[in-house]
Coordinates of C-alpha atoms in Angstrom, one line a residue:
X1 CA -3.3 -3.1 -62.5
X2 CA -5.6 -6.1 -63.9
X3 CA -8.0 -6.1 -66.1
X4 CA -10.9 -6.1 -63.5
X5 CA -9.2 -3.2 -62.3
X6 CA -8.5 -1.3 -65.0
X7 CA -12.2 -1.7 -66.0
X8 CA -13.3 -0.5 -62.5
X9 CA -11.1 2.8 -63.2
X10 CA -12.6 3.3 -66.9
X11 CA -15.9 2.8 -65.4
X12 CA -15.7 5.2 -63.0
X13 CA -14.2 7.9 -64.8
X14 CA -17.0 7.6 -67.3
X15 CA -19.9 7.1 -65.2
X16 CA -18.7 10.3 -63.7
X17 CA -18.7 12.2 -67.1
X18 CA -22.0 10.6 -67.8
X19 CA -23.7 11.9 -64.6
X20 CA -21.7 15.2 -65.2
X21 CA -23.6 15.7 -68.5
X22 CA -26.7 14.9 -67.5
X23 CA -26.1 18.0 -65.2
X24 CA -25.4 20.3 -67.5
X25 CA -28.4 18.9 -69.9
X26 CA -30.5 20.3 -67.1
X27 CA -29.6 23.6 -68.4
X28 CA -30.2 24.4 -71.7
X29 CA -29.1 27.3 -73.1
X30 CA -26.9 27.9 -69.8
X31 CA -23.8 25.8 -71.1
X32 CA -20.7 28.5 -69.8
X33 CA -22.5 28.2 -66.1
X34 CA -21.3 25.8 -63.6
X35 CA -24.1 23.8 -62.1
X36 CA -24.3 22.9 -58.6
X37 CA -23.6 19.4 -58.1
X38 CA -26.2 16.6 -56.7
X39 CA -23.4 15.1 -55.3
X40 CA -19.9 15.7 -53.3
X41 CA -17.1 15.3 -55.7
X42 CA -15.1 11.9 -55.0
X43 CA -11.8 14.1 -55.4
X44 CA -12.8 17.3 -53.2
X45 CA -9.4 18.3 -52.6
X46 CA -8.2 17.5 -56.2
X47 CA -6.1 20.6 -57.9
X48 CA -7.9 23.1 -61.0
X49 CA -6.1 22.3 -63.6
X50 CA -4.2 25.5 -64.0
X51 CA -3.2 24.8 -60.5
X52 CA -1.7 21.5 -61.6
X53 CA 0.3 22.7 -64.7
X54 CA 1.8 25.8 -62.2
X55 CA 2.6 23.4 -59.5
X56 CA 4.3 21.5 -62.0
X57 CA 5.9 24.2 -63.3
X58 CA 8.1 25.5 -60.6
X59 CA 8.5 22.3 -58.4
X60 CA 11.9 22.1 -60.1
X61 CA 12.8 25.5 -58.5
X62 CA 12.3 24.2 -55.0
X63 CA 14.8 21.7 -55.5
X64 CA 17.6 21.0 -53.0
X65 CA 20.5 19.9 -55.1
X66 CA 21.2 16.8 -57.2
X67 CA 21.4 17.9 -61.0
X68 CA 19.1 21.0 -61.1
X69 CA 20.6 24.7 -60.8
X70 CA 18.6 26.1 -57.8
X71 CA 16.1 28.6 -58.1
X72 CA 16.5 28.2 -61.7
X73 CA 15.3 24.8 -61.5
X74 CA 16.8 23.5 -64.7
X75 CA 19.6 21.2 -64.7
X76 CA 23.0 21.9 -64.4
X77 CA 24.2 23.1 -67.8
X78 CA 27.1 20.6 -70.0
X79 CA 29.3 21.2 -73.1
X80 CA 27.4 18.9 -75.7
X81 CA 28.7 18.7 -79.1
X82 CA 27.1 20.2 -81.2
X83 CA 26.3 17.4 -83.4
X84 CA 24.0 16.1 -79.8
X85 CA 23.0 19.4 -79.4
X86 CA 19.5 20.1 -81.6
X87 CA 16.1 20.6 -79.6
X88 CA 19.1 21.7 -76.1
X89 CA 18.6 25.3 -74.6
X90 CA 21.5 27.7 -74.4
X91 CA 23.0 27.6 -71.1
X92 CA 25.3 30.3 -72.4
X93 CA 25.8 33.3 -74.8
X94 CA 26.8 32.2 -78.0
X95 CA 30.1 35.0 -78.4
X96 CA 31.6 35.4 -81.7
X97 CA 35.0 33.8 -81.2
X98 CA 36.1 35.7 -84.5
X99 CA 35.3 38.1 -86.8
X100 CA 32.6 37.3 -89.5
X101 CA 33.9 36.4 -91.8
X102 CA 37.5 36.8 -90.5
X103 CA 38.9 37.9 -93.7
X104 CA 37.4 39.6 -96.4
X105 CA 35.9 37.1 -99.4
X106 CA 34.4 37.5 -102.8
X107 CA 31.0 36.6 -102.9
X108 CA 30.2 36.1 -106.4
X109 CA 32.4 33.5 -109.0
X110 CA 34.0 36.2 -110.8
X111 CA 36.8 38.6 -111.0
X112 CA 38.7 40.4 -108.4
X113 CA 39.9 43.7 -109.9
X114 CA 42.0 46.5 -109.0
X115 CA 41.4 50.1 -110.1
X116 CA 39.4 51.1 -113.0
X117 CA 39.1 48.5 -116.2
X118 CA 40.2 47.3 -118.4
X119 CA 42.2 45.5 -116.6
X120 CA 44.9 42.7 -117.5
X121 CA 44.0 39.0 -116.2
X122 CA 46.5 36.6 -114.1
X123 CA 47.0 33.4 -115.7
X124 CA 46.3 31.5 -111.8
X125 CA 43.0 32.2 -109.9
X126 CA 42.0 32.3 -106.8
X127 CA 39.5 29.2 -105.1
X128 CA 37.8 29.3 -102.2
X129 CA 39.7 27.3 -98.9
X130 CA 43.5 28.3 -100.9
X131 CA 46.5 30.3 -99.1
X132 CA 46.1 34.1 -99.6
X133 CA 47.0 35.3 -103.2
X134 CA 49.6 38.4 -103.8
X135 CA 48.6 42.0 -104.1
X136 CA 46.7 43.2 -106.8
X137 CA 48.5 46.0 -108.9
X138 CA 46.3 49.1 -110.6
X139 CA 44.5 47.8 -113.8
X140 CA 45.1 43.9 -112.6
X141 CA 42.3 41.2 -112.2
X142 CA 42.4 37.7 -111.3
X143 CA 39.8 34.9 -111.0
X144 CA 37.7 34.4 -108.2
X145 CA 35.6 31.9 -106.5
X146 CA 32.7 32.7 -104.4
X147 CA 34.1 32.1 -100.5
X148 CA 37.3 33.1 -101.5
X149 CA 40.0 35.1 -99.8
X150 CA 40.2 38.4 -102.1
X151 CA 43.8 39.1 -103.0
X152 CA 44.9 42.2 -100.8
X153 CA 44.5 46.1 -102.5
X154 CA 41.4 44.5 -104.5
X155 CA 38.7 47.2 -105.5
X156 CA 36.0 45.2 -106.2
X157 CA 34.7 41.7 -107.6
X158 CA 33.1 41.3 -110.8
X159 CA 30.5 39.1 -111.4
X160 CA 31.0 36.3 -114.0
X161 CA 28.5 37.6 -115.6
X162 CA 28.8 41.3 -115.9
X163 CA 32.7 40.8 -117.6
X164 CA 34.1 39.7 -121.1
X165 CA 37.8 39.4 -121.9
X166 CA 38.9 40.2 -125.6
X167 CA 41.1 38.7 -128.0
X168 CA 44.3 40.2 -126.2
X169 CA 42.9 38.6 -122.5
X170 CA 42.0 42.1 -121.2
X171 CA 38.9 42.0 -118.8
X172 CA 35.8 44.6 -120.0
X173 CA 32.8 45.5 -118.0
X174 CA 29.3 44.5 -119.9
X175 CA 26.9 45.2 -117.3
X176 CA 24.2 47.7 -119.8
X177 CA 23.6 49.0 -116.2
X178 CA 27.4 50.6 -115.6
X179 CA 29.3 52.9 -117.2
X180 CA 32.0 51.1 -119.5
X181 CA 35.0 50.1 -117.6
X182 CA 33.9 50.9 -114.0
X183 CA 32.9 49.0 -110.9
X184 CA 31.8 50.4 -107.4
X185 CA 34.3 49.7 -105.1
X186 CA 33.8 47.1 -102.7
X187 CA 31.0 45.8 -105.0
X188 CA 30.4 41.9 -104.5
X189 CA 32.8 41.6 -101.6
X190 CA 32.0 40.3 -98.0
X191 CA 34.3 42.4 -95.5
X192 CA 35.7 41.3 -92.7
X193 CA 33.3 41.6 -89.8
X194 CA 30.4 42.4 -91.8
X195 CA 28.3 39.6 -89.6
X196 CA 30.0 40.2 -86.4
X197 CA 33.4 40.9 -84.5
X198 CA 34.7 39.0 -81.6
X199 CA 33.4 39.1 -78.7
X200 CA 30.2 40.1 -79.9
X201 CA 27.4 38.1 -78.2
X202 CA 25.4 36.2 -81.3
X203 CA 22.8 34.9 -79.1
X204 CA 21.4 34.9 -75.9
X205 CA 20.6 32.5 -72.9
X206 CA 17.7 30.9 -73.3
X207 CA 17.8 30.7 -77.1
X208 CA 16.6 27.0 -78.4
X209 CA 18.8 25.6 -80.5
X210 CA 17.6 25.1 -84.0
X211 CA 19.2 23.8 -87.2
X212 CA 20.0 27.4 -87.9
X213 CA 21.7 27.9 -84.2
X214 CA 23.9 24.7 -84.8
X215 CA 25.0 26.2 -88.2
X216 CA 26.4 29.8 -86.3
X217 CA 27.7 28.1 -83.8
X218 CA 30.0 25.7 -86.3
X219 CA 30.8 29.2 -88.2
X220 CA 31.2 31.3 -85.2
X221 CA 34.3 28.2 -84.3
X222 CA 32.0 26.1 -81.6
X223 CA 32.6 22.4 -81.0
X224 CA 30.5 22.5 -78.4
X225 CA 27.8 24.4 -76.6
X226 CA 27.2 24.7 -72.9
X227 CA 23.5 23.7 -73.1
X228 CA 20.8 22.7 -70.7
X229 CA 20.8 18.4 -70.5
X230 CA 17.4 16.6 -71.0
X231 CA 15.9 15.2 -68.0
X232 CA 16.4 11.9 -67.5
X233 CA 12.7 9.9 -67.9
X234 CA 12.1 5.8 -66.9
X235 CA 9.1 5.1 -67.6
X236 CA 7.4 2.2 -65.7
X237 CA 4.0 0.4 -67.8
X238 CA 1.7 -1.2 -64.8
X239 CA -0.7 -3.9 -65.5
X240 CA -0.5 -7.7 -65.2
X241 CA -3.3 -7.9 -68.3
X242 CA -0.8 -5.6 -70.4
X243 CA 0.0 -7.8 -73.5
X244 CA 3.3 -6.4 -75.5
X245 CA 2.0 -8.3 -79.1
X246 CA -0.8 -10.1 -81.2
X247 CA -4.7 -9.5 -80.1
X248 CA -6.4 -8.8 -77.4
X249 CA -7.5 -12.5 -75.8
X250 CA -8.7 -14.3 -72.5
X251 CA -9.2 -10.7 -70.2
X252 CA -5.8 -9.3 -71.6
X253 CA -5.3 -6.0 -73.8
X254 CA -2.6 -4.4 -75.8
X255 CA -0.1 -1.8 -74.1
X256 CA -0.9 1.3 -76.1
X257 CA 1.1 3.1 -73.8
X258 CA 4.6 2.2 -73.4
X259 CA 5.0 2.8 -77.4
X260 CA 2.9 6.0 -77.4
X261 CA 5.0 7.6 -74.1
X262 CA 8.8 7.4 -75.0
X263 CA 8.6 9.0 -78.2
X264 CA 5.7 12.0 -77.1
X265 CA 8.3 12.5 -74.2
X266 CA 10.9 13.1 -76.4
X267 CA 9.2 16.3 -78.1
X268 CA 9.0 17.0 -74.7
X269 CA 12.7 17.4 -74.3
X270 CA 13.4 14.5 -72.3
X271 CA 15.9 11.5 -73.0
X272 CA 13.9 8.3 -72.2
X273 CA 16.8 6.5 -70.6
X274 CA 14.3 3.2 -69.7
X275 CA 10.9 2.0 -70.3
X276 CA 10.2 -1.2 -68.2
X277 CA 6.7 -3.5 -67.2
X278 CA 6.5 -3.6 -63.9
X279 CA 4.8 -5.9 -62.3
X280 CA 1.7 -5.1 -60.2
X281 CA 2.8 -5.3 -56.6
X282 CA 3.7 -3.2 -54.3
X283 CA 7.3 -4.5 -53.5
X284 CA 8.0 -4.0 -57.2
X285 CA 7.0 -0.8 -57.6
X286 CA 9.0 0.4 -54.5
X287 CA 11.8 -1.2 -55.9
X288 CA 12.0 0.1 -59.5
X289 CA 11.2 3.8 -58.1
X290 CA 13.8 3.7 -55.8
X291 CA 16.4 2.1 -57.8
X292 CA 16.1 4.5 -60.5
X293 CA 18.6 7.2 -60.9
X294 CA 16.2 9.0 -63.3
X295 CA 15.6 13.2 -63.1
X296 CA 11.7 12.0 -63.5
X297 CA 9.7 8.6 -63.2
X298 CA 6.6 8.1 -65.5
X299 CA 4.3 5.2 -64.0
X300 CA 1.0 4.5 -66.0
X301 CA -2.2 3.2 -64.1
X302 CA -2.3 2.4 -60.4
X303 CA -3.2 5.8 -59.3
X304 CA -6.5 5.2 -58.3
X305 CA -7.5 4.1 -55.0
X306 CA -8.2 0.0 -55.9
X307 CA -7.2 -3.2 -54.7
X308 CA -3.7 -3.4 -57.6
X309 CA -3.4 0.7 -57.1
X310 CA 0.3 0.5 -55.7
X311 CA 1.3 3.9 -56.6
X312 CA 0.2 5.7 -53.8
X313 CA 1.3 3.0 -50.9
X314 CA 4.9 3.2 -52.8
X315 CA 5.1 6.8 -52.2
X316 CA 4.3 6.4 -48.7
X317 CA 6.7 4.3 -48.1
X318 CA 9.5 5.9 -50.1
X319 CA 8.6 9.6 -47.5
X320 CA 7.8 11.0 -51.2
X321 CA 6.4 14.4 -51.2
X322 CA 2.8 14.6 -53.0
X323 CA 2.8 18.2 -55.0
X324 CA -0.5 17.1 -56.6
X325 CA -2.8 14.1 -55.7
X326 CA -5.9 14.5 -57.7
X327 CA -6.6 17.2 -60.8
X328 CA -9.8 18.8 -61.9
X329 CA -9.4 17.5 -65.1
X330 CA -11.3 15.0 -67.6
X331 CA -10.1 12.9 -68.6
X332 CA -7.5 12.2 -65.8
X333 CA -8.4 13.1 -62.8
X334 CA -6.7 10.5 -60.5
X335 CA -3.1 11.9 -62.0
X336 CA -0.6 12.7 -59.5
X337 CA 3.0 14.2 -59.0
X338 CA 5.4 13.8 -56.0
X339 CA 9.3 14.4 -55.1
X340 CA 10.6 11.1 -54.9
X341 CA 13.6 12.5 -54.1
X342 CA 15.6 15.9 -53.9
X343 CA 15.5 16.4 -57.1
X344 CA 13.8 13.3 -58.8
X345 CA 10.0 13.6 -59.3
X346 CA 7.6 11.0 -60.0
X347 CA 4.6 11.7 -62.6
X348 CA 1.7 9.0 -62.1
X349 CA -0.3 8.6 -65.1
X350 CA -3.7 7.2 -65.0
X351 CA -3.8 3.8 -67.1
X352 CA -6.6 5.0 -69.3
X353 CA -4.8 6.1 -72.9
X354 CA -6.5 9.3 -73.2
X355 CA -6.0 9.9 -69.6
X356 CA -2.6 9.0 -69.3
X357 CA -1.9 12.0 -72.4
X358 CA -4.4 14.0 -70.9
X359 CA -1.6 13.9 -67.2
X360 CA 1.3 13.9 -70.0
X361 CA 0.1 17.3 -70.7
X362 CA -0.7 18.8 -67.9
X363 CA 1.9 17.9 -65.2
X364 CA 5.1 16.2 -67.3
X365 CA 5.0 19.0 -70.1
X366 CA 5.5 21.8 -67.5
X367 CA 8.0 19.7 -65.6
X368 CA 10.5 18.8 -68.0
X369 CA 10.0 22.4 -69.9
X370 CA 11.3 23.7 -66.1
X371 CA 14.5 20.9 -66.0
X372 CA 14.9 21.5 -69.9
X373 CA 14.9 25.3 -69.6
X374 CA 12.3 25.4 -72.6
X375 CA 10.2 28.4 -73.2
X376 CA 7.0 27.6 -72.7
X377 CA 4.5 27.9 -75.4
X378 CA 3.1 31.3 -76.4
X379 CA -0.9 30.5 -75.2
X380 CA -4.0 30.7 -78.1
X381 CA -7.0 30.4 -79.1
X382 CA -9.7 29.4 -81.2
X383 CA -13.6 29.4 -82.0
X384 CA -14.7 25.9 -81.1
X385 CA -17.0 25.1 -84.6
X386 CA -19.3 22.7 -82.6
X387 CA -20.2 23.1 -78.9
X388 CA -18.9 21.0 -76.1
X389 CA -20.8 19.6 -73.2
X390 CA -18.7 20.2 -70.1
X391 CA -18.6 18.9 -66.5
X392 CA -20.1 20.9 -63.7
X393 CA -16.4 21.1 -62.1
X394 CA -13.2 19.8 -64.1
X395 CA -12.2 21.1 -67.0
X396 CA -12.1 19.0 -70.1
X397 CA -9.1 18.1 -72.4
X398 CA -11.2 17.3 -75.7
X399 CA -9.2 16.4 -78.7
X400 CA -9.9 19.1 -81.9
X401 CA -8.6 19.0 -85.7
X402 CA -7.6 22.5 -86.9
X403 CA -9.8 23.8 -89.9
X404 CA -8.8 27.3 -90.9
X405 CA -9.3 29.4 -87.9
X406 CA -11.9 27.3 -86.2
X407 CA -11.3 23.9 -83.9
X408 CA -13.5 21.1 -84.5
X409 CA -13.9 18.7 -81.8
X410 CA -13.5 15.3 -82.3
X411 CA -15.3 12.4 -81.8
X412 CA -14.2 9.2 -79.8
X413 CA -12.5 11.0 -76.9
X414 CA -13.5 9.0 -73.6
X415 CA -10.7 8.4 -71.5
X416 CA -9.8 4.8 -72.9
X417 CA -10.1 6.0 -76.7
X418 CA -6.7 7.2 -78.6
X419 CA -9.2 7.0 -82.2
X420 CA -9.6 10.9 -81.5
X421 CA -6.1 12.3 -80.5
X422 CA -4.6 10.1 -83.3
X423 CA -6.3 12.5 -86.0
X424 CA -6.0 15.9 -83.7
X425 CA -4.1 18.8 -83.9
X426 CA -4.4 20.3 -80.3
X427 CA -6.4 19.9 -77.2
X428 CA -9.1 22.1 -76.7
X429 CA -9.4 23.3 -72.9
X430 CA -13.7 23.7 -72.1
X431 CA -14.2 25.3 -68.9
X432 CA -16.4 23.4 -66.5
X433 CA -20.4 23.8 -68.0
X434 CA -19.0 23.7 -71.7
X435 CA -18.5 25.6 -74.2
X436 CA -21.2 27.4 -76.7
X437 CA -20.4 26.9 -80.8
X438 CA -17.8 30.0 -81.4
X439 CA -17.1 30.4 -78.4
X440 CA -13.2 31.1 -78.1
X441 CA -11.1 27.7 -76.3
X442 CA -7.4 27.6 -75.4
X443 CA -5.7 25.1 -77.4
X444 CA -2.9 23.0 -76.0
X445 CA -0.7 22.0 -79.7
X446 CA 0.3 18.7 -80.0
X447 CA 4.0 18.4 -80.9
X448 CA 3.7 17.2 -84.2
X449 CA 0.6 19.0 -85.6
X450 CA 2.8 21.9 -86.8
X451 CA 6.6 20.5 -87.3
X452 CA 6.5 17.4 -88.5
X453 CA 7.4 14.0 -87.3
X454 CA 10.9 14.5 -88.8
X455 CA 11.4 18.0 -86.8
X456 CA 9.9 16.9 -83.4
X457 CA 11.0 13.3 -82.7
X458 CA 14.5 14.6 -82.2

């Protein structure tokens, strides 16, 4: 896309907002109606929104083969290793492969003791990770280190703490809350199976895997899990006028893009296996789509209907299968999705910033959840603090920063302006007419708002 063109698409998305609010100014005091528009909408037979994001959702499930498992539409599971495994879905139970723990250990540095006390002290104790120790007789005790296997016929372990020995090395109980000499039996000792016993299923299907996940799964005996893959994203930057370094100069503009996508897809789920310029023809297009062995191509810009808009004559000419042409939405209305193949898909981004996250969100998000197997996000939401002028018939995706329990809409969110998401914590969703101040929005969370760029950027 060039400059001129890329203008021409800003333009046109904003002079359609800008008319679209003068609409809805003619209404005071109306702001949850829908007015009837002056004028046909230039994208009649675009999709609502929540159209879009279901449409996304389940075109993996219609898939004829390739990587994805059928009706499930997620891809066909792998053993990963578990050190590859964090931010993967399970593809299987996670079954105990042994007891837990598999023998009984002391969990407490201390003494393991046999019988009532006092009780006469072994000159070698026992550590943690060491072959098991001989029986304990009646009135014996022996060192103990937490994690440790407790010697067999062992009553109970006492803790560092609650013992003494005296001048002859016999082992007393001091604990001012027990009766002198005495333990409970089995006190401070982890029994075998007291987590699980084989064959009991830890975890389910479906379950994420976490930090946590990775650390039952190593206990449990896993190398590996059988896990859902991540899709498989190129992403493809369009635009002659796209500069890569320095300053804007002579018609020709920074690519915010290609560093803001790769890594947003990754909390996504997705491996980002390419990110490439492409150059704006459509020949070259044709030819990265269809040389890619990708589960899911990401172009930016070109969606439009302009003179450098080569997305949609590349489609044609590949026999792709357009699931969406056209969403409802501001910013991002010219966004698109299509099979490219039987299962590879191809998510068209409009070339504006805001509008290309504003397409992330609603068509890639759903998509790769589906390949991923992710669980999709429990819905909320929240008392807008300021009202939003709407548009008579798209929704709006209007960036908000979280302040206790009310969202605050930001300023510096037209569909070429990142200066708003950039300080954000979720999307606010505003009907078409807008939305009153306290009036309750769905919030769409971005990834990083709540974990942290350590926990999401996996």
């Amino acid at each position: 896309m060039t400059a001129r063109a890329a203008r021409a698409d800003g333009n046109a998305d904003d002079l359609d907002v800008e008319e679209a609010l003068a609409l809805v100014r003619k209404h005071p005091g109306g702001t949850t109606d829908t007015p009837r528009p002056t004028h046909t909408h230039p994208r009649h037979d675009a999709t609502a929104w929540p159209d879009a994001r279901a449409i996304a959702e389940d075109a993996p499930r219609h898939g004829t083969g390739g990587r994805t498992g059928g009706r499930t539409g997620y891809l066909t599971p792998v053993a990963v290793p578990l050190a590859s495994a964090l931010g993967l879905t399970l593809a299987a139970p996670l079954t105990a492969l042994t007891d837990l723990p598999s023998f009984d250990t002391s969990a407490m540095d201390g003494w393991a003791v046999s019988g009532p006390g006092p009780w006469s002290v072994r000159d070698e104790g026992v550590l943690a990770g060491h072959s098991a120790h001989p029986p304990l007789t009646d009135g014996e005790a022996v060192r103990i280190a937490t994690g440790a296997r407790v010697p067999p016929d062992t009553t109970a372990v006492l803790r560092s703490e609650h013992g003494r020995t005296d001048g002859k090395g016999r082992l007393h109980v001091t604990a001012a809350t027990r009766p002198p000499h005495t333990v409970t039996h089995g006190q401070d000792i982890r029994p075998r199976g007291q987590e699980c016993r084989n064959g009991d299923q830890l975890l389910p299907v479906g379950t994420p895997v976490t930090p946590p996940v990775l650390g039952m799964a190593a206990a449990a005996g896993y190398d590996t899990l059988t896990a859902v893959p991540r899709p498989r994203v190129g992403v493809f930057v369009l635009g002659d006028e796209l500069l890569g370094e320095g300053l804007p100069h002579d018609g020709l503009i920074r690519d915010a893009l290609g560093p803001l996508l790769p890594p947003w897809l990754r909390t996504l789920g997705a491996e980002v296996t390419a990110v490439r310029r492409v150059g704006d023809t459509e020949q070259a297009l044709y030819e990265a789509i269809t040389a890619s062995d990708a589960d899911v191509v990401v172009t930016t810009g070109g969606t439009a209907a302009g003179p450098v808009d080569h997305v949609h004559p590349a489609l044609r000419r590949i026999g792709a299968e357009l699931l969406v042409d056209g969403v409802k939405v501001r910013p991002g209305h010219p966004m698109l999705l299509a099979r490219t193949k039987a299962d590879q898909y191809l998510v068209g981004l409009p070339g504006n910033p805001l509008a290309a996250v504003s397409g992330l969100l609603t068509l890639a998000e759903p998509l790769l959840r589906t390949l991923a197997a992710r669980p999709a996000p429990e819905p909320y939401t929240l008392p807008l603090r300021d009202g939003v002028q709407g548009h008579p018939y798209d929704t709006r995706l209007v960036p908000v920063a979280l302040r206790g329990d009310r969202a605050v809409p930001l300023l510096y969110n037209g569909p070429a302006m990142l200066r708003g998401i950039a300080v954000a914590d979720a999307l606010a969703v505003v009907p078409p007419g807008g939305a009153r101040p306290g009036q309750e929005a769905e919030l769409i969370d971005l990834p990083w708002a709540s974990g942290g760029i350590g926990v999401c950027f996996t």
